Amino acid sequence: MRSVRIHHILPALLLAATGPAVAGAGATTAAAAEPDFQYVGQDDRPHGLAAPKGCVAAEGGGGRAVSNRTAATAAFHRDPGCRGPVVEVLRPGSVTQVRPYFASVAFTVTG
């Protein structure tokens, strides 16, 4: 139940953080422009990546709402360079919160 609530909050958080120009756009335009992987960082700003692969740095430090629309499983690491403990694993098509924070994300396609 919690992930459903977050799913509805994430777009609102991202729109609020990007300003009125994006918030005023039509729903179709906003949906089409959404990246495959996005999160609201500890800096309270939205961050997004299109088609991420391998290990990526989490600009902004991560820690809040995360949406994984990729075809890959995302493993959230506490340390940069996809090192250190995995604090969360997010399957494709999922939305959740990752607490307390993450510094990098490893994307792997299983299949």
mmCIF file of C-alpha atoms in Angstrom:
data_model
loop_
_atom_site.group_PDB
_atom_site.id
_atom_site.type_symbol
_atom_site.label_atom_id
_atom_site.label_comp_id
_atom_site.label_asym_id
_atom_site.label_seq_id
_atom_site.Cartn_x
_atom_site.Cartn_y
_atom_site.Cartn_z
ATOM 1 C CA MET A 1 0.000 0.000 0.000
ATOM 2 C CA ARG A 2 2.839 2.395 0.789
ATOM 3 C CA SER A 3 4.360 2.146 -2.702
ATOM 4 C CA VAL A 4 1.001 3.053 -4.266
ATOM 5 C CA ARG A 5 0.880 6.255 -2.226
ATOM 6 C CA ILE A 6 4.444 7.137 -3.179
ATOM 7 C CA HIS A 7 3.657 6.412 -6.829
ATOM 8 C CA HIS A 8 1.058 9.180 -6.751
ATOM 9 C CA ILE A 9 3.297 11.576 -4.806
ATOM 10 C CA LEU A 10 6.423 11.279 -6.986
ATOM 11 C CA PRO A 11 5.045 13.079 -10.075
ATOM 12 C CA ALA A 12 3.735 15.888 -7.857
ATOM 13 C CA LEU A 13 7.109 16.239 -6.129
ATOM 14 C CA LEU A 14 8.916 16.312 -9.447
ATOM 15 C CA LEU A 15 6.529 18.878 -10.924
ATOM 16 C CA ALA A 16 6.724 21.078 -7.834
ATOM 17 C CA ALA A 17 10.505 21.008 -7.931
ATOM 18 C CA THR A 18 10.729 21.866 -11.639
ATOM 19 C CA GLY A 19 8.542 24.972 -11.479
ATOM 20 C CA PRO A 20 5.356 26.294 -13.043
ATOM 21 C CA ALA A 21 6.479 26.003 -16.670
ATOM 22 C CA VAL A 22 6.513 22.206 -16.483
ATOM 23 C CA ALA A 23 3.559 22.015 -14.099
ATOM 24 C CA GLY A 24 1.424 23.920 -16.612
ATOM 25 C CA ALA A 25 2.205 21.513 -19.445
ATOM 26 C CA GLY A 26 -0.350 18.916 -20.460
ATOM 27 C CA ALA A 27 -0.293 15.501 -18.822
ATOM 28 C CA THR A 28 0.733 13.820 -22.072
ATOM 29 C CA THR A 29 3.707 16.146 -22.521
ATOM 30 C CA ALA A 30 4.852 15.679 -18.909
ATOM 31 C CA ALA A 31 4.543 11.888 -19.125
ATOM 32 C CA ALA A 32 6.448 11.740 -22.418
ATOM 33 C CA ALA A 33 9.303 13.816 -20.968
ATOM 34 C CA GLU A 34 9.780 11.697 -17.836
ATOM 35 C CA PRO A 35 13.127 9.891 -17.657
ATOM 36 C CA ASP A 36 13.376 6.123 -17.306
ATOM 37 C CA PHE A 37 14.886 6.419 -13.828
ATOM 38 C CA GLN A 38 14.151 9.325 -11.542
ATOM 39 C CA TYR A 39 14.431 10.306 -7.912
ATOM 40 C CA VAL A 40 14.087 13.273 -5.618
ATOM 41 C CA GLY A 41 17.494 13.791 -4.039
ATOM 42 C CA GLN A 42 18.487 14.949 -0.593
ATOM 43 C CA ASP A 43 18.836 18.366 -2.207
ATOM 44 C CA ASP A 44 15.028 18.296 -2.786
ATOM 45 C CA ARG A 45 15.541 18.452 -6.547
ATOM 46 C CA PRO A 46 14.411 15.915 -9.142
ATOM 47 C CA HIS A 47 17.108 13.928 -10.923
ATOM 48 C CA GLY A 48 16.542 11.689 -13.903
ATOM 49 C CA LEU A 49 18.359 9.435 -16.335
ATOM 50 C CA ALA A 50 17.326 8.132 -19.732
ATOM 51 C CA ALA A 51 18.274 4.486 -20.361
ATOM 52 C CA PRO A 52 20.859 4.145 -17.550
ATOM 53 C CA LYS A 53 23.265 1.181 -17.713
ATOM 54 C CA GLY A 54 25.917 -0.190 -15.394
ATOM 55 C CA CYS A 55 26.895 1.868 -12.363
ATOM 56 C CA VAL A 56 25.778 5.483 -12.147
ATOM 57 C CA ALA A 57 26.446 8.159 -9.551
ATOM 58 C CA ALA A 58 23.437 9.455 -7.651
ATOM 59 C CA GLU A 59 23.758 13.206 -8.137
ATOM 60 C CA GLY A 60 22.110 14.931 -5.205
ATOM 61 C CA GLY A 61 22.672 12.033 -2.852
ATOM 62 C CA GLY A 62 19.351 10.244 -3.275
ATOM 63 C CA GLY A 63 17.188 9.301 -0.338
ATOM 64 C CA ARG A 64 13.590 10.079 -1.177
ATOM 65 C CA ALA A 65 11.085 8.923 -3.809
ATOM 66 C CA VAL A 66 12.527 6.748 -6.605
ATOM 67 C CA SER A 67 10.861 5.530 -9.812
ATOM 68 C CA ASN A 68 12.417 2.770 -11.931
ATOM 69 C CA ARG A 69 10.828 2.610 -15.390
ATOM 70 C CA THR A 70 13.813 0.819 -16.883
ATOM 71 C CA ALA A 71 13.955 -2.832 -17.931
ATOM 72 C CA ALA A 72 16.714 -3.350 -15.340
ATOM 73 C CA THR A 73 16.804 -4.065 -11.628
ATOM 74 C CA ALA A 74 18.314 -1.145 -9.709
ATOM 75 C CA ALA A 75 20.567 -1.889 -6.714
ATOM 76 C CA PHE A 76 21.133 1.184 -4.524
ATOM 77 C CA HIS A 77 24.572 1.359 -2.919
ATOM 78 C CA ARG A 78 25.507 3.413 0.109
ATOM 79 C CA ASP A 79 28.913 4.374 -1.368
ATOM 80 C CA PRO A 80 30.012 5.882 -4.710
ATOM 81 C CA GLY A 81 31.122 3.553 -7.501
ATOM 82 C CA CYS A 82 28.498 0.918 -6.597
ATOM 83 C CA ARG A 83 30.535 -0.103 -3.583
ATOM 84 C CA GLY A 84 29.514 -0.646 -0.010
ATOM 85 C CA PRO A 85 26.286 -2.152 1.242
ATOM 86 C CA VAL A 86 23.207 -2.408 -0.962
ATOM 87 C CA VAL A 87 20.508 -0.435 0.862
ATOM 88 C CA GLU A 88 17.606 -1.261 -1.484
ATOM 89 C CA VAL A 89 16.809 -3.227 -4.651
ATOM 90 C CA LEU A 90 14.097 -1.904 -6.955
ATOM 91 C CA ARG A 91 12.614 -4.071 -9.696
ATOM 92 C CA PRO A 92 11.637 -2.678 -13.103
ATOM 93 C CA GLY A 93 8.406 -0.671 -13.057
ATOM 94 C CA SER A 94 8.554 -0.059 -9.305
ATOM 95 C CA VAL A 95 8.375 3.059 -7.152
ATOM 96 C CA THR A 96 9.533 3.353 -3.538
ATOM 97 C CA GLN A 97 11.472 5.443 -1.048
ATOM 98 C CA VAL A 98 15.100 4.602 -0.350
ATOM 99 C CA ARG A 99 16.214 5.653 3.125
ATOM 100 C CA PRO A 100 18.391 6.933 4.544
ATOM 101 C CA TYR A 101 20.367 7.631 1.330
ATOM 102 C CA PHE A 102 22.294 6.129 -1.576
ATOM 103 C CA ALA A 103 25.339 7.368 -3.476
ATOM 104 C CA SER A 104 25.244 5.165 -6.587
ATOM 105 C CA VAL A 105 22.962 2.760 -8.448
ATOM 106 C CA ALA A 106 23.861 -0.425 -10.349
ATOM 107 C CA PHE A 107 21.484 -1.391 -13.176
ATOM 108 C CA THR A 108 21.390 -5.040 -14.240
ATOM 109 C CA VAL A 109 19.065 -6.741 -16.697
ATOM 110 C CA THR A 110 18.094 -10.265 -15.752
ATOM 111 C CA GLY A 111 16.261 -12.427 -17.948
#
